PDB file of C-alpha atoms in Angstrom:
ATOM      1  CA  MET A 909     -36.150  -0.196  -9.420  1.00 59.00           C
ATOM      2  CA  LYS A 910     -35.900   2.671  -6.927  1.00 58.00           C
ATOM      3  CA  PRO A 911     -33.092   5.198  -7.474  1.00 56.00           C
ATOM      4  CA  ALA A 912     -31.435   4.346  -4.127  1.00 51.00           C
ATOM      5  CA  ALA A 913     -31.423   0.632  -4.961  1.00 50.00           C
ATOM      6  CA  THR A 914     -30.012   1.362  -8.407  1.00 47.00           C
ATOM      7  CA  ALA A 915     -27.244   3.504  -6.911  1.00 43.00           C
ATOM      8  CA  LEU A 916     -26.380   0.791  -4.386  1.00 41.00           C
ATOM      9  CA  LEU A 917     -26.274  -1.843  -7.125  1.00 43.00           C
ATOM     10  CA  LEU A 918     -24.002   0.325  -9.292  1.00 45.00           C
ATOM     11  CA  LEU A 919     -21.726   1.088  -6.339  1.00 45.00           C
ATOM     12  CA  SER A 920     -21.456  -2.617  -5.482  1.00 46.00           C
ATOM     13  CA  ALA A 921     -20.739  -3.518  -9.099  1.00 45.00           C
ATOM     14  CA  GLY A 922     -18.096  -0.764  -9.278  1.00 45.00           C
ATOM     15  CA  SER A 923     -16.369  -2.043  -6.157  1.00 42.00           C
ATOM     16  CA  PHE A 924     -16.369  -5.595  -7.526  1.00 46.00           C
ATOM     17  CA  LEU A 925     -14.949  -4.466 -10.871  1.00 46.00           C
ATOM     18  CA  ALA A 926     -12.239  -2.405  -9.173  1.00 44.00           C
ATOM     19  CA  LEU A 927     -11.118  -5.454  -7.208  1.00 46.00           C
ATOM     20  CA  ALA A 928     -11.409  -7.691 -10.262  1.00 53.00           C
ATOM     21  CA  CYS A 929      -9.392  -5.350 -12.508  1.00 66.00           C
ATOM     22  CA  GLY A 930      -6.192  -5.622 -10.490  1.00 80.00           C
ATOM     23  CA  PRO A 931      -3.486  -8.219 -10.934  1.00 87.00           C
ATOM     24  CA  GLU A 932      -4.433 -11.896 -10.902  1.00 94.00           C
ATOM     25  CA  ASP A 933      -1.634 -12.577  -8.437  1.00 94.00           C
ATOM     26  CA  ARG A 934      -2.809 -10.986  -5.181  1.00 96.00           C
ATOM     27  CA  SER A 935       0.464 -11.567  -3.297  1.00 96.00           C
ATOM     28  CA  PRO A 936       2.004  -8.514  -1.589  1.00 96.00           C
ATOM     29  CA  PRO A 937       4.899  -8.224  -4.088  1.00 96.00           C
ATOM     30  CA  ALA A 938       2.482  -8.371  -7.034  1.00 97.00           C
ATOM     31  CA  LEU A 939       0.088  -5.869  -5.454  1.00 97.00           C
ATOM     32  CA  TYR A 940       2.954  -3.518  -4.637  1.00 96.00           C
ATOM     33  CA  GLY A 941       4.275  -3.785  -8.194  1.00 96.00           C
ATOM     34  CA  TYR A 942       0.850  -3.124  -9.668  1.00 97.00           C
ATOM     35  CA  TYR A 943      -0.457  -0.378  -7.381  1.00 96.00           C
ATOM     36  CA  CYS A 944       2.515   1.220  -5.611  1.00 94.00           C
ATOM     37  CA  ALA A 945       5.811   0.922  -7.509  1.00 94.00           C
ATOM     38  CA  GLN A 946       4.983   3.556 -10.123  1.00 94.00           C
ATOM     39  CA  CYS A 947       5.222   6.272  -7.460  1.00 93.00           C
ATOM     40  CA  HIS A 948       7.136   4.607  -4.619  1.00 93.00           C
ATOM     41  CA  GLY A 949       9.728   2.749  -6.738  1.00 93.00           C
ATOM     42  CA  ASP A 950      10.424  -0.973  -6.899  1.00 92.00           C
ATOM     43  CA  GLN A 951      12.475  -0.867  -3.675  1.00 92.00           C
ATOM     44  CA  GLY A 952      10.578   1.938  -1.917  1.00 92.00           C
ATOM     45  CA  GLN A 953      13.055   4.584  -3.083  1.00 91.00           C
ATOM     46  CA  GLY A 954      10.416   6.817  -4.667  1.00 91.00           C
ATOM     47  CA  ASN A 955      10.219   7.993  -8.250  1.00 90.00           C
ATOM     48  CA  PRO A 956      12.597  10.955  -8.715  1.00 87.00           C
ATOM     49  CA  ARG A 957      10.689  12.086 -11.823  1.00 88.00           C
ATOM     50  CA  LEU A 958       7.635  12.836  -9.695  1.00 87.00           C
ATOM     51  CA  ASP A 959       7.841  16.100  -7.804  1.00 79.00           C
ATOM     52  CA  ARG A 960       5.899  14.910  -4.777  1.00 78.00           C
ATOM     53  CA  PRO A 961       6.923  14.602  -1.144  1.00 72.00           C
ATOM     54  CA  ASN A 962       6.777  11.361   0.837  1.00 76.00           C
ATOM     55  CA  LEU A 963       7.398   8.962  -2.041  1.00 89.00           C
ATOM     56  CA  ASP A 964      10.539   7.454  -0.489  1.00 90.00           C
ATOM     57  CA  LEU A 965       9.225   4.710   1.791  1.00 90.00           C
ATOM     58  CA  ARG A 966      12.727   3.999   3.112  1.00 88.00           C
ATOM     59  CA  GLU A 967      12.548   7.256   5.051  1.00 85.00           C
ATOM     60  CA  SER A 968       8.865   7.059   5.942  1.00 82.00           C
ATOM     61  CA  THR A 969       8.088   7.406   9.629  1.00 79.00           C
ATOM     62  CA  LEU A 970       4.577   6.208   8.796  1.00 77.00           C
ATOM     63  CA  LEU A 971       5.810   2.664   8.179  1.00 75.00           C
ATOM     64  CA  SER A 972       7.504   2.429  11.546  1.00 75.00           C
ATOM     65  CA  GLY A 973       4.628   4.085  13.369  1.00 78.00           C
ATOM     66  CA  ASP A 974       0.951   3.441  13.875  1.00 82.00           C
ATOM     67  CA  ARG A 975      -0.378   0.640  11.642  1.00 89.00           C
ATOM     68  CA  GLN A 976      -3.897   2.061  11.785  1.00 93.00           C
ATOM     69  CA  ASP A 977      -2.667   5.360  10.353  1.00 92.00           C
ATOM     70  CA  ALA A 978      -0.813   3.558   7.554  1.00 92.00           C
ATOM     71  CA  HIS A 979      -3.910   1.452   6.829  1.00 95.00           C
ATOM     72  CA  ARG A 980      -6.128   4.540   6.775  1.00 95.00           C
ATOM     73  CA  ARG A 981      -3.830   6.406   4.376  1.00 93.00           C
ATOM     74  CA  ILE A 982      -3.739   3.505   1.935  1.00 95.00           C
ATOM     75  CA  ALA A 983      -7.482   2.921   2.159  1.00 97.00           C
ATOM     76  CA  GLU A 984      -8.595   6.560   2.067  1.00 97.00           C
ATOM     77  CA  GLY A 985      -5.713   8.178   0.215  1.00 94.00           C
ATOM     78  CA  TYR A 986      -3.542  11.029   1.419  1.00 90.00           C
ATOM     79  CA  LYS A 987      -2.804  14.313  -0.375  1.00 87.00           C
ATOM     80  CA  THR A 988      -1.908  13.255  -3.949  1.00 88.00           C
ATOM     81  CA  MET A 989      -2.086   9.517  -3.167  1.00 91.00           C
ATOM     82  CA  PRO A 990      -5.387   8.009  -4.313  1.00 95.00           C
ATOM     83  CA  SER A 991      -7.671   5.838  -2.219  1.00 97.00           C
ATOM     84  CA  PHE A 992      -7.234   2.092  -2.633  1.00 97.00           C
ATOM     85  CA  ARG A 993     -10.294   1.112  -0.591  1.00 96.00           C
ATOM     86  CA  ASN A 994     -12.100  -0.199  -3.682  1.00 96.00           C
ATOM     87  CA  ARG A 995      -9.045  -1.953  -5.119  1.00 96.00           C
ATOM     88  CA  LEU A 996      -7.555  -3.676  -2.075  1.00 97.00           C
ATOM     89  CA  SER A 997      -9.206  -5.669   0.693  1.00 97.00           C
ATOM     90  CA  PRO A 998      -8.376  -4.779   4.313  1.00 97.00           C
ATOM     91  CA  ALA A 999      -6.248  -7.962   4.531  1.00 97.00           C
ATOM     92  CA  GLU A1000      -4.342  -6.981   1.360  1.00 97.00           C
ATOM     93  CA  ILE A1001      -3.668  -3.520   2.799  1.00 97.00           C
ATOM     94  CA  GLU A1002      -2.280  -5.113   5.968  1.00 96.00           C
ATOM     95  CA  ALA A1003      -0.095  -7.427   3.880  1.00 96.00           C
ATOM     96  CA  LEU A1004       1.201  -4.421   1.912  1.00 95.00           C
ATOM     97  CA  ILE A1005       2.098  -2.636   5.144  1.00 94.00           C
ATOM     98  CA  ASP A1006       4.133  -5.669   6.200  1.00 93.00           C
ATOM     99  CA  PHE A1007       5.722  -5.909   2.756  1.00 94.00           C
ATOM    100  CA  THR A1008       6.686  -2.224   2.555  1.00 92.00           C
ATOM    101  CA  ARG A1009       8.181  -2.205   6.052  1.00 89.00           C
ATOM    102  CA  ARG A1010      11.072  -4.226   4.627  1.00 89.00           C
ATOM    103  CA  PHE A1011      12.144  -1.097   2.700  1.00 86.00           C
ATOM    104  CA  ARG A1012      12.934   0.745   5.928  1.00 80.00           C
ATOM    105  CA  GLN A1013      16.615   0.797   6.732  1.00 63.00           C
ATOM    106  CA  ASP A1014      16.001  -0.101  10.386  1.00 57.00           C
ATOM    107  CA  GLU A1015      13.527  -2.952   9.745  1.00 53.00           C
ATOM    108  CA  PRO A1016      14.646  -6.536   9.052  1.00 51.00           C
ATOM    109  CA  ALA A1017      13.598  -7.896   5.666  1.00 49.00           C
ATOM    110  CA  ILE A1018      10.675 -10.298   5.595  1.00 49.00           C
ATOM    111  CA  GLY A1019      11.921 -13.749   6.517  1.00 48.00           C
ATOM    112  CA  ASP A1020      15.162 -12.463   8.042  1.00 47.00           C
ATOM    113  CA  ALA A1021      15.822 -13.971  11.430  1.00 45.00           C
ATOM    114  CA  PRO A1022      17.076 -11.597  14.087  1.00 43.00           C
ATOM    115  CA  THR A1023      20.784 -12.061  14.614  1.00 44.00           C
ATOM    116  CA  GLU A1024      22.293 -12.772  17.990  1.00 48.00           C
ATOM    117  CA  PRO A1025      25.155 -10.515  19.023  1.00 45.00           C
ATOM    118  CA  ASN A1026      28.597 -12.089  19.069  1.00 45.00           C
ATOM    119  CA  LEU A1027      29.778 -12.470  22.633  1.00 46.00           C
TER     120      LEU A1027
END
């Protein structure tokens, strides 16, 4: 087998194994708990034991801003945050963005209906 073909085969196998090694439950809460909560906290509050900026998702302007930027940061990584491109599908990343937006103080929780003002 040619070296380029071997490298491509190994890269493909590595990507498959990375996806296969995650949680069996691929729902957004399970993915968040498995991949994100260690640094970002179970409610997006951040882990105070880690001396890193931007762990508190409740204050994140990224989550209320451009979805493409949020998707890119999760897929490619950002500063000390690792890349999740080989662990999460694009659809799973989008679902995580929706899930984590509920941590923002100014965003309604998933499933919450907007309330009508009392007149």
